Amino acid sequence: MNLSQARRCVLYARLSVTKEESVSIARQLESCRRYANARGWEIVGEFVDDGVSATANRPEARNGWTSLLAADDFDAVVIWKVDRLARRVLDFLHADETLQKRGAGLVAVEDPIDMTSPQGRAFAVMLAVFGEMEAEAIRARVRAARAQLLKDGRWPGGGIPYGYRSIANPAGPGRMLVKDPERSPWLVEAVKMALQGATVNAIATWLTDHSAPLPRRQTVRQPAKSATWNRQTVDGLLRNPVLAGMTPHNPGRPKSAKRADPFAVVRDEHGRPVVNESLAVITIEEFTALQLMLDSRTSPQARKRCDRQTTSPFLSRVARCDECDVYMCRGTNQKRPVLYCPACRQTMGRTALDPYLVQRLLVERGSESLGAATVEDRWAFAGADELARRAVLVTQLESLRIRRGVVGRSFDDERVLVRWRPANVGRQADLPDVVIAASP
């Protein structure tokens, strides 16, 4: 693609979690617009990945870049700098190759590159190399700074465990962790109940019934929490190594990430866990025993069967966790129906998921023949019978997978991966015959 012949372009901007005014999304897009207008190009689309790390996420794994590639009729992609697209050389080259295959060129406003010449491509690769080196240097500095904080006994940041709070370090700069006098007694009692065999749900119920203070909100932007405790919160509380005075390697791990190893803690030169006795509420031996007890329970739904809230069997053994490749289970979270993965504990609310799947089934497969009728006819015949409705859905599904999301259990259609069976290959699944009355 010769960029001098380009007429239509799209803009792309990316920003990591760290907000810097000098490279904000708005500033990037404004610079790209000025560049496109100066060259007389028509802007046919703007695509953004906000809060997305280029080191941890390849371009093809980002929603904004994927949407850009799905757009039609553009000759060039305008970015602010090369590192806005990729921080790894291979990722940059792969993204550029994808654009070349569709006849589009890549333009960087602050890095004057011409991807149509060998010299320009070589220069672009050099910029990508420097970007990768800069990213690695940043990671090294962060690791070194965190290691020094831990060595000095200071808190490296992240979510504050329940029962604790951070205060200004009285012996120098930074902050340190101490027990929270308001919440620590509740933590001690919850751990005691768990060691005596109480289930996670029983502890959550006890904390709610006795109006135990909920975890503190970490930021003013965070929405208000529910007035009740839930199983996930209590389970995370009981698995935090701070209970035994140990420091986890990554206390700031995102809540949406896969559950961390509770024994991945800071250790001394002899491999022994470094323990801060002032923070411990139980011994390391008791913490180990507690983890074994929690892991031995195959199902987190530990209430007595008569006390459990029934949920619809519509998606029973239908959806799989995209990360763990296991069937997601039915359950409730704060009395709302959810699907959860028994392995990694990711969840998705069903209040919006079920209607979304029904709509897609009827719109995309409603006219498909199913026995002597159509999918839409079979669905109408099923009525409110959830098992019959499930049977209709299963005949059309090749697979249904739920992938992890940043926003926890909230519904996001991009987390729902639906693959239908080829047309007219649906299974009967013991569906009853449907008789369609002729119009009078």
Short mmCIF file of C-alpha atoms in Angstrom, two decimals:
data_model
loop_
_atom_site.label_atom_id
_atom_site.label_comp_id
_atom_site.label_asym_id
_atom_site.label_seq_id
_atom_site.Cartn_x
_atom_site.Cartn_y
_atom_site.Cartn_z
CA MET A 1 0.00 0.00 0.00
CA ASN A 2 1.40 3.38 -1.02
CA LEU A 3 0.37 5.80 1.74
CA SER A 4 0.59 8.73 -0.66
CA GLN A 5 -2.48 7.28 -2.39
CA ALA A 6 -4.47 6.76 0.83
CA ARG A 7 -7.86 8.44 1.03
CA ARG A 8 -9.69 6.87 3.98
CA CYS A 9 -8.21 6.09 7.39
CA VAL A 10 -9.11 4.86 10.87
CA LEU A 11 -7.55 6.02 14.13
CA TYR A 12 -6.33 3.77 16.93
CA ALA A 13 -5.38 4.75 20.49
CA ARG A 14 -4.36 2.66 23.50
CA LEU A 15 -3.61 3.48 27.12
CA SER A 16 -2.47 1.22 29.95
CA VAL A 17 -3.95 1.30 33.44
CA THR A 18 -1.52 4.04 34.46
CA LYS A 19 -3.06 7.37 33.44
CA GLU A 20 -0.64 9.91 32.02
CA GLU A 21 -2.07 13.20 30.77
CA SER A 22 0.65 13.50 28.11
CA VAL A 23 -0.46 10.28 26.38
CA SER A 24 -4.17 10.24 27.27
CA ILE A 25 -6.63 8.72 24.83
CA ALA A 26 -8.02 12.18 24.03
CA ARG A 27 -4.57 13.60 23.25
CA GLN A 28 -3.64 10.63 21.08
CA LEU A 29 -6.82 10.87 19.04
CA GLU A 30 -6.52 14.64 18.68
CA SER A 31 -2.96 14.29 17.31
CA CYS A 32 -4.11 11.57 14.92
CA ARG A 33 -7.01 13.74 13.70
CA ARG A 34 -4.71 16.68 12.99
CA TYR A 35 -2.36 14.39 11.06
CA ALA A 36 -5.18 12.90 8.97
CA ASN A 37 -6.72 16.30 8.25
CA ALA A 38 -3.35 17.72 7.20
CA ARG A 39 -3.02 14.95 4.61
CA GLY A 40 -6.59 15.34 3.43
CA TRP A 41 -7.67 11.89 4.56
CA GLU A 42 -11.26 11.07 5.48
CA ILE A 43 -11.55 9.56 8.99
CA VAL A 44 -14.03 6.67 8.82
CA GLY A 45 -13.59 5.30 12.33
CA GLU A 46 -11.91 5.67 15.71
CA PHE A 47 -11.01 2.67 17.87
CA VAL A 48 -9.78 2.66 21.45
CA ASP A 49 -8.35 0.21 23.98
CA ASP A 50 -8.41 2.05 27.30
CA GLY A 51 -6.80 0.48 30.36
CA VAL A 52 -5.16 -2.26 28.28
CA SER A 53 -1.49 -3.21 28.66
CA ALA A 54 0.38 -3.78 25.41
CA THR A 55 2.82 -6.06 27.23
CA ALA A 56 0.14 -8.38 28.60
CA ASN A 57 -2.26 -8.19 25.64
CA ARG A 58 -1.37 -8.78 22.00
CA PRO A 59 -3.19 -6.56 19.50
CA GLU A 60 -5.43 -9.39 18.28
CA ALA A 61 -6.55 -10.01 21.89
CA ARG A 62 -7.83 -6.45 22.37
CA ASN A 63 -11.44 -5.47 21.71
CA GLY A 64 -10.60 -2.14 20.07
CA TRP A 65 -8.04 -3.54 17.65
CA THR A 66 -10.28 -6.50 16.79
CA SER A 67 -13.14 -4.10 15.99
CA LEU A 68 -10.76 -2.07 13.82
CA LEU A 69 -9.83 -5.12 11.77
CA ALA A 70 -13.52 -5.90 11.32
CA ALA A 71 -14.17 -2.45 9.81
CA ASP A 72 -14.43 -1.99 6.05
CA ASP A 73 -12.94 0.29 3.42
CA PHE A 74 -9.92 2.04 4.89
CA ASP A 75 -6.44 2.54 3.45
CA ALA A 76 -4.43 3.50 6.54
CA VAL A 77 -4.35 3.12 10.30
CA VAL A 78 -3.11 6.18 12.17
CA ILE A 79 -1.56 5.70 15.63
CA TRP A 80 0.20 8.18 17.91
CA LYS A 81 3.41 6.15 18.41
CA VAL A 82 4.55 2.63 17.63
CA ASP A 83 4.39 1.60 21.30
CA ARG A 84 0.67 2.44 21.35
CA LEU A 85 0.17 -0.54 19.05
CA ALA A 86 2.66 -3.02 20.51
CA ARG A 87 5.44 -3.35 23.07
CA ARG A 88 6.87 -6.50 21.53
CA VAL A 89 8.57 -6.68 18.15
CA LEU A 90 6.74 -9.84 17.07
CA ASP A 91 3.37 -8.37 18.05
CA PHE A 92 4.11 -5.24 16.00
CA LEU A 93 5.22 -7.21 12.94
CA HIS A 94 2.20 -9.51 13.14
CA ALA A 95 -0.20 -6.54 13.37
CA ASP A 96 1.51 -4.83 10.41
CA GLU A 97 1.38 -8.03 8.36
CA THR A 98 -2.35 -8.32 9.02
CA LEU A 99 -2.87 -4.77 7.73
CA GLN A 100 -0.73 -5.42 4.64
CA LYS A 101 -2.83 -8.45 3.71
CA ARG A 102 -5.90 -6.25 3.49
CA GLY A 103 -4.05 -3.52 1.58
CA ALA A 104 -3.78 -0.98 4.41
CA GLY A 105 -0.75 0.92 5.68
CA LEU A 106 0.33 1.92 9.17
CA VAL A 107 1.17 5.53 10.13
CA ALA A 108 2.66 6.75 13.43
CA VAL A 109 2.29 10.48 14.09
CA GLU A 110 5.21 10.93 16.52
CA ASP A 111 7.39 8.27 14.88
CA PRO A 112 7.66 9.31 11.20
CA ILE A 113 7.68 5.91 9.52
CA ASP A 114 6.93 4.83 5.96
CA MET A 115 5.96 1.17 5.94
CA THR A 116 6.02 1.06 2.13
CA SER A 117 9.83 1.08 1.84
CA PRO A 118 12.47 -1.36 3.16
CA GLN A 119 14.24 1.49 4.98
CA GLY A 120 10.99 2.61 6.62
CA ARG A 121 10.12 -0.92 7.72
CA ALA A 122 13.60 -1.36 9.21
CA PHE A 123 13.22 1.90 11.13
CA ALA A 124 9.79 0.83 12.41
CA VAL A 125 11.23 -2.48 13.64
CA MET A 126 13.99 -0.58 15.45
CA LEU A 127 11.36 1.56 17.19
CA ALA A 128 9.48 -1.57 18.22
CA VAL A 129 12.73 -3.04 19.62
CA PHE A 130 13.31 0.07 21.71
CA GLY A 131 9.71 -0.07 22.92
CA GLU A 132 10.18 -3.66 24.04
CA MET A 133 13.42 -2.72 25.83
CA GLU A 134 11.67 0.17 27.58
CA ALA A 135 8.84 -2.10 28.75
CA GLU A 136 11.33 -4.60 30.17
CA ALA A 137 13.24 -1.81 31.92
CA ILE A 138 10.01 -0.58 33.52
CA ARG A 139 9.19 -4.11 34.75
CA ALA A 140 12.70 -4.46 36.22
CA ARG A 141 12.39 -1.16 38.08
CA VAL A 142 8.98 -2.10 39.47
CA ARG A 143 10.26 -5.51 40.65
CA ALA A 144 13.31 -3.92 42.31
CA ALA A 145 11.23 -1.25 44.04
CA ARG A 146 8.74 -3.82 45.31
CA ALA A 147 11.51 -6.10 46.59
CA GLN A 148 12.99 -3.18 48.56
CA LEU A 149 9.60 -2.30 50.04
CA LEU A 150 9.12 -5.88 51.24
CA LYS A 151 12.64 -6.02 52.63
CA ASP A 152 11.96 -2.85 54.65
CA GLY A 153 8.71 -4.30 56.01
CA ARG A 154 6.55 -1.80 54.15
CA TRP A 155 3.30 -2.51 52.36
CA PRO A 156 3.84 -2.59 48.56
CA GLY A 157 0.28 -1.60 47.76
CA GLY A 158 -2.78 -3.31 46.34
CA GLY A 159 -6.01 -4.36 48.00
CA ILE A 160 -5.92 -4.18 51.80
CA PRO A 161 -6.85 -7.57 53.34
CA TYR A 162 -9.95 -7.66 55.53
CA GLY A 163 -9.11 -7.07 59.17
CA TYR A 164 -6.16 -4.82 58.37
CA ARG A 165 -5.47 -1.23 57.36
CA SER A 166 -2.48 0.68 56.04
CA ILE A 167 -0.92 3.56 57.95
CA ALA A 168 1.96 5.94 57.34
CA ASN A 169 5.26 4.27 58.16
CA PRO A 170 6.37 5.78 61.50
CA ALA A 171 9.99 4.84 60.82
CA GLY A 172 10.33 6.44 57.40
CA PRO A 173 8.68 6.85 54.00
CA GLY A 174 5.90 4.67 52.62
CA ARG A 175 3.12 2.80 54.39
CA MET A 176 2.81 -0.33 56.49
CA LEU A 177 0.06 -2.80 57.34
CA VAL A 178 -1.48 -3.05 60.83
CA LYS A 179 -4.52 -4.76 62.30
CA ASP A 180 -7.79 -2.88 61.97
CA PRO A 181 -9.28 -2.62 65.49
CA GLU A 182 -12.83 -2.52 64.08
CA ARG A 183 -12.63 -5.50 61.73
CA SER A 184 -9.85 -7.65 63.19
CA PRO A 185 -12.09 -9.28 65.88
CA TRP A 186 -14.53 -10.36 63.17
CA LEU A 187 -11.66 -11.79 61.13
CA VAL A 188 -10.36 -13.76 64.13
CA GLU A 189 -13.80 -15.24 64.81
CA ALA A 190 -14.39 -16.14 61.15
CA VAL A 191 -11.04 -17.95 60.98
CA LYS A 192 -11.82 -19.74 64.25
CA MET A 193 -15.16 -20.93 62.87
CA ALA A 194 -13.48 -22.19 59.69
CA LEU A 195 -10.86 -24.15 61.64
CA GLN A 196 -13.68 -25.76 63.63
CA GLY A 197 -15.29 -26.99 60.42
CA ALA A 198 -17.83 -24.29 59.58
CA THR A 199 -18.52 -23.96 55.86
CA VAL A 200 -17.76 -20.82 53.90
CA ASN A 201 -21.46 -20.15 53.37
CA ALA A 202 -22.19 -20.63 57.07
CA ILE A 203 -19.53 -18.05 57.93
CA ALA A 204 -20.94 -15.62 55.35
CA THR A 205 -24.42 -16.05 56.84
CA TRP A 206 -23.08 -15.52 60.38
CA LEU A 207 -21.25 -12.35 59.37
CA THR A 208 -24.39 -10.99 57.68
CA ASP A 209 -26.72 -11.91 60.54
CA HIS A 210 -24.43 -10.24 63.08
CA SER A 211 -23.97 -7.10 60.91
CA ALA A 212 -20.22 -7.52 60.66
CA PRO A 213 -18.62 -4.52 58.92
CA LEU A 214 -17.97 -5.23 55.26
CA PRO A 215 -14.53 -4.81 53.62
CA ARG A 216 -13.55 -1.19 53.22
CA ARG A 217 -14.01 0.39 49.80
CA GLN A 218 -10.61 0.83 48.19
CA THR A 219 -11.45 3.93 46.13
CA VAL A 220 -14.14 6.57 46.08
CA ARG A 221 -15.01 5.51 42.50
CA GLN A 222 -15.86 1.99 43.59
CA PRO A 223 -19.64 1.50 43.78
CA ALA A 224 -21.24 0.82 47.13
CA LYS A 225 -21.12 -2.80 48.15
CA SER A 226 -24.08 -4.95 49.05
CA ALA A 227 -25.16 -5.05 52.69
CA THR A 228 -24.60 -8.81 52.82
CA TRP A 229 -21.55 -11.03 52.78
CA ASN A 230 -21.07 -13.58 50.01
CA ARG A 231 -19.15 -16.81 49.61
CA GLN A 232 -16.47 -15.41 47.30
CA THR A 233 -15.52 -12.67 49.76
CA VAL A 234 -15.27 -15.05 52.70
CA ASP A 235 -13.34 -17.64 50.68
CA GLY A 236 -10.79 -15.02 49.65
CA LEU A 237 -10.53 -13.80 53.24
CA LEU A 238 -9.69 -17.30 54.49
CA ARG A 239 -7.08 -17.90 51.80
CA ASN A 240 -5.00 -14.77 52.36
CA PRO A 241 -1.53 -15.67 53.72
CA VAL A 242 -1.52 -12.43 55.74
CA LEU A 243 -3.60 -14.43 58.26
CA ALA A 244 -0.34 -16.15 59.25
CA GLY A 245 1.73 -12.97 58.99
CA MET A 246 3.09 -13.88 55.55
CA THR A 247 3.24 -11.53 52.56
CA PRO A 248 1.82 -12.72 49.22
CA HIS A 249 4.03 -12.18 46.18
CA ASN A 250 1.32 -10.17 44.43
CA PRO A 251 -1.15 -8.68 46.94
CA GLY A 252 -2.52 -6.34 44.27
CA ARG A 253 -3.73 -9.20 42.06
CA PRO A 254 -6.92 -8.17 40.22
CA LYS A 255 -10.11 -9.68 41.59
CA SER A 256 -11.01 -11.00 38.15
CA ALA A 257 -7.74 -12.95 37.89
CA LYS A 258 -7.47 -16.63 38.60
CA ARG A 259 -7.16 -17.33 42.32
CA ALA A 260 -3.56 -17.03 43.48
CA ASP A 261 -1.60 -19.76 45.24
CA PRO A 262 -1.94 -18.97 48.98
CA PHE A 263 1.57 -20.33 49.55
CA ALA A 264 3.23 -18.08 46.96
CA VAL A 265 4.70 -15.81 49.63
CA VAL A 266 7.88 -13.88 50.29
CA ARG A 267 10.62 -16.20 51.59
CA ASP A 268 14.09 -15.73 53.05
CA GLU A 269 17.37 -17.02 51.63
CA HIS A 270 16.69 -20.43 53.19
CA GLY A 271 13.27 -20.76 51.55
CA ARG A 272 11.31 -20.19 54.76
CA PRO A 273 8.31 -17.80 54.71
CA VAL A 274 9.04 -14.37 56.15
CA VAL A 275 6.55 -13.88 58.99
CA ASN A 276 5.42 -10.61 60.57
CA GLU A 277 4.15 -11.76 63.96
CA SER A 278 2.31 -8.46 64.56
CA LEU A 279 -0.04 -9.27 61.66
CA ALA A 280 -0.60 -12.99 62.30
CA VAL A 281 -3.90 -14.24 63.72
CA ILE A 282 -3.03 -17.94 63.25
CA THR A 283 0.17 -19.95 62.87
CA ILE A 284 1.56 -21.20 59.54
CA GLU A 285 0.56 -24.74 60.55
CA GLU A 286 -3.03 -23.63 61.17
CA PHE A 287 -3.08 -21.71 57.88
CA THR A 288 -1.88 -24.82 56.03
CA ALA A 289 -4.57 -26.95 57.70
CA LEU A 290 -7.20 -24.35 56.79
CA GLN A 291 -6.21 -24.41 53.09
CA LEU A 292 -6.42 -28.22 53.04
CA MET A 293 -9.92 -28.04 54.52
CA LEU A 294 -11.06 -25.48 51.96
CA ASP A 295 -9.57 -27.43 49.05
CA SER A 296 -11.13 -30.70 50.22
CA ARG A 297 -14.63 -29.39 49.61
CA THR A 298 -15.45 -30.21 46.02
CA SER A 299 -18.40 -27.83 45.84
CA PRO A 300 -18.53 -24.26 47.18
CA GLN A 301 -22.33 -24.60 47.56
CA ALA A 302 -22.03 -25.92 51.10
CA ARG A 303 -25.49 -25.10 52.45
CA LYS A 304 -27.82 -27.92 53.37
CA ARG A 305 -29.83 -28.96 50.33
CA CYS A 306 -33.09 -27.91 51.96
CA ASP A 307 -31.68 -24.40 52.45
CA ARG A 308 -30.36 -23.94 48.92
CA GLN A 309 -32.05 -21.60 46.48
CA THR A 310 -33.19 -23.42 43.36
CA THR A 311 -32.01 -22.15 40.00
CA SER A 312 -33.15 -22.78 36.44
CA PRO A 313 -31.73 -25.94 34.80
CA PHE A 314 -31.78 -24.18 31.40
CA LEU A 315 -27.95 -24.04 31.24
CA SER A 316 -27.18 -27.12 33.31
CA ARG A 317 -24.02 -28.75 31.85
CA VAL A 318 -24.22 -26.53 28.80
CA ALA A 319 -21.70 -23.70 29.28
CA ARG A 320 -17.98 -24.33 29.74
CA CYS A 321 -15.34 -22.06 31.26
CA ASP A 322 -13.17 -20.93 28.35
CA GLU A 323 -10.07 -20.89 30.57
CA CYS A 324 -10.45 -24.17 32.44
CA ASP A 325 -12.54 -26.15 29.90
CA VAL A 326 -14.89 -27.48 32.59
CA TYR A 327 -18.66 -27.19 32.82
CA MET A 328 -19.81 -24.13 34.75
CA CYS A 329 -22.16 -24.81 37.66
CA ARG A 330 -25.43 -23.22 38.62
CA GLY A 331 -25.55 -21.17 41.79
CA THR A 332 -26.54 -17.87 43.36
CA ASN A 333 -24.60 -14.80 44.39
CA GLN A 334 -26.38 -12.41 46.73
CA LYS A 335 -29.61 -14.24 45.85
CA ARG A 336 -29.14 -13.67 42.10
CA PRO A 337 -28.64 -16.65 39.73
CA VAL A 338 -25.14 -17.07 38.32
CA LEU A 339 -22.94 -19.55 36.54
CA TYR A 340 -19.58 -20.18 38.19
CA CYS A 341 -16.50 -22.19 37.30
CA PRO A 342 -15.67 -24.72 40.05
CA ALA A 343 -11.97 -24.50 39.13
CA CYS A 344 -11.10 -20.80 38.76
CA ARG A 345 -14.27 -19.36 40.38
CA GLN A 346 -15.07 -16.93 37.57
CA THR A 347 -18.79 -16.10 37.54
CA MET A 348 -21.38 -14.58 35.24
CA GLY A 349 -24.83 -13.39 36.18
CA ARG A 350 -27.72 -15.18 34.48
CA THR A 351 -30.29 -12.41 34.77
CA ALA A 352 -29.06 -11.01 31.46
CA LEU A 353 -27.27 -14.08 30.08
CA ASP A 354 -30.33 -16.33 29.72
CA PRO A 355 -32.47 -13.78 27.76
CA TYR A 356 -29.44 -12.97 25.59
CA LEU A 357 -29.02 -16.63 24.60
CA VAL A 358 -32.75 -17.05 23.97
CA GLN A 359 -32.79 -14.01 21.70
CA ARG A 360 -29.80 -15.24 19.72
CA LEU A 361 -31.28 -18.73 19.44
CA LEU A 362 -34.58 -17.46 18.01
CA VAL A 363 -33.05 -14.79 15.75
CA GLU A 364 -30.15 -16.80 14.39
CA ARG A 365 -31.62 -20.33 14.43
CA GLY A 366 -35.38 -19.88 14.71
CA SER A 367 -36.10 -20.83 11.09
CA GLU A 368 -33.90 -23.96 11.14
CA SER A 369 -35.82 -27.21 10.72
CA LEU A 370 -35.95 -29.47 13.75
CA GLY A 371 -37.75 -32.69 13.05
CA ALA A 372 -41.18 -31.96 11.64
CA ALA A 373 -41.12 -28.33 12.80
CA THR A 374 -38.73 -25.41 13.22
CA VAL A 375 -36.62 -24.34 16.16
CA GLU A 376 -39.03 -21.46 16.80
CA ASP A 377 -42.00 -23.86 16.81
CA ARG A 378 -40.24 -26.24 19.20
CA TRP A 379 -39.38 -23.35 21.49
CA ALA A 380 -42.99 -22.17 21.59
CA PHE A 381 -44.12 -25.74 22.30
CA ALA A 382 -41.67 -25.96 25.24
CA GLY A 383 -43.40 -23.03 26.93
CA ALA A 384 -42.12 -22.42 30.46
CA ASP A 385 -40.64 -25.90 30.85
CA GLU A 386 -36.95 -25.14 31.47
CA LEU A 387 -35.79 -28.69 30.71
CA ALA A 388 -37.68 -28.69 27.41
CA ARG A 389 -36.23 -25.28 26.56
CA ARG A 390 -32.76 -26.59 27.38
CA ALA A 391 -33.32 -29.54 25.04
CA VAL A 392 -34.12 -27.18 22.16
CA LEU A 393 -31.01 -25.09 22.85
CA VAL A 394 -28.74 -28.14 23.00
CA THR A 395 -29.88 -29.33 19.56
CA GLN A 396 -28.48 -26.14 18.01
CA LEU A 397 -25.34 -25.60 20.06
CA GLU A 398 -21.92 -26.74 18.94
CA SER A 399 -20.41 -25.11 22.02
CA LEU A 400 -21.09 -22.39 24.58
CA ARG A 401 -18.08 -20.99 26.41
CA ILE A 402 -17.78 -18.18 28.93
CA ARG A 403 -14.48 -16.35 29.14
CA ARG A 404 -13.16 -14.35 32.04
CA GLY A 405 -14.08 -10.69 32.25
CA VAL A 406 -12.63 -7.65 33.94
CA VAL A 407 -15.90 -6.74 35.61
CA GLY A 408 -16.42 -9.94 37.60
CA ARG A 409 -19.86 -11.52 37.32
CA SER A 410 -21.45 -8.64 35.36
CA PHE A 411 -22.86 -9.57 31.96
CA ASP A 412 -20.80 -8.71 28.90
CA ASP A 413 -21.76 -10.26 25.57
CA GLU A 414 -18.09 -10.30 24.51
CA ARG A 415 -17.52 -12.91 27.22
CA VAL A 416 -20.11 -15.23 25.65
CA LEU A 417 -18.68 -17.41 22.88
CA VAL A 418 -21.48 -19.18 20.98
CA ARG A 419 -20.87 -21.64 18.18
CA TRP A 420 -23.92 -23.12 16.45
CA ARG A 421 -24.06 -26.52 14.81
CA PRO A 422 -24.03 -26.60 11.01
CA ALA A 423 -27.46 -26.04 9.51
CA ASN A 424 -29.84 -29.02 9.73
CA VAL A 425 -27.44 -31.02 11.90
CA GLY A 426 -29.26 -30.42 15.19
CA ARG A 427 -30.00 -33.43 17.39
CA GLN A 428 -33.53 -34.41 18.29
CA ALA A 429 -32.64 -34.73 22.01
CA ASP A 430 -35.89 -36.64 22.66
CA LEU A 431 -38.01 -33.67 21.71
CA PRO A 432 -41.75 -34.36 21.48
CA ASP A 433 -43.43 -34.03 18.10
CA VAL A 434 -45.03 -30.68 17.41
CA VAL A 435 -48.23 -30.47 15.40
CA ILE A 436 -48.62 -27.12 13.65
CA ALA A 437 -52.24 -26.30 12.99
CA ALA A 438 -53.03 -25.08 9.48
CA SER A 439 -54.30 -21.55 9.11
CA PRO A 440 -58.09 -21.41 8.58
#
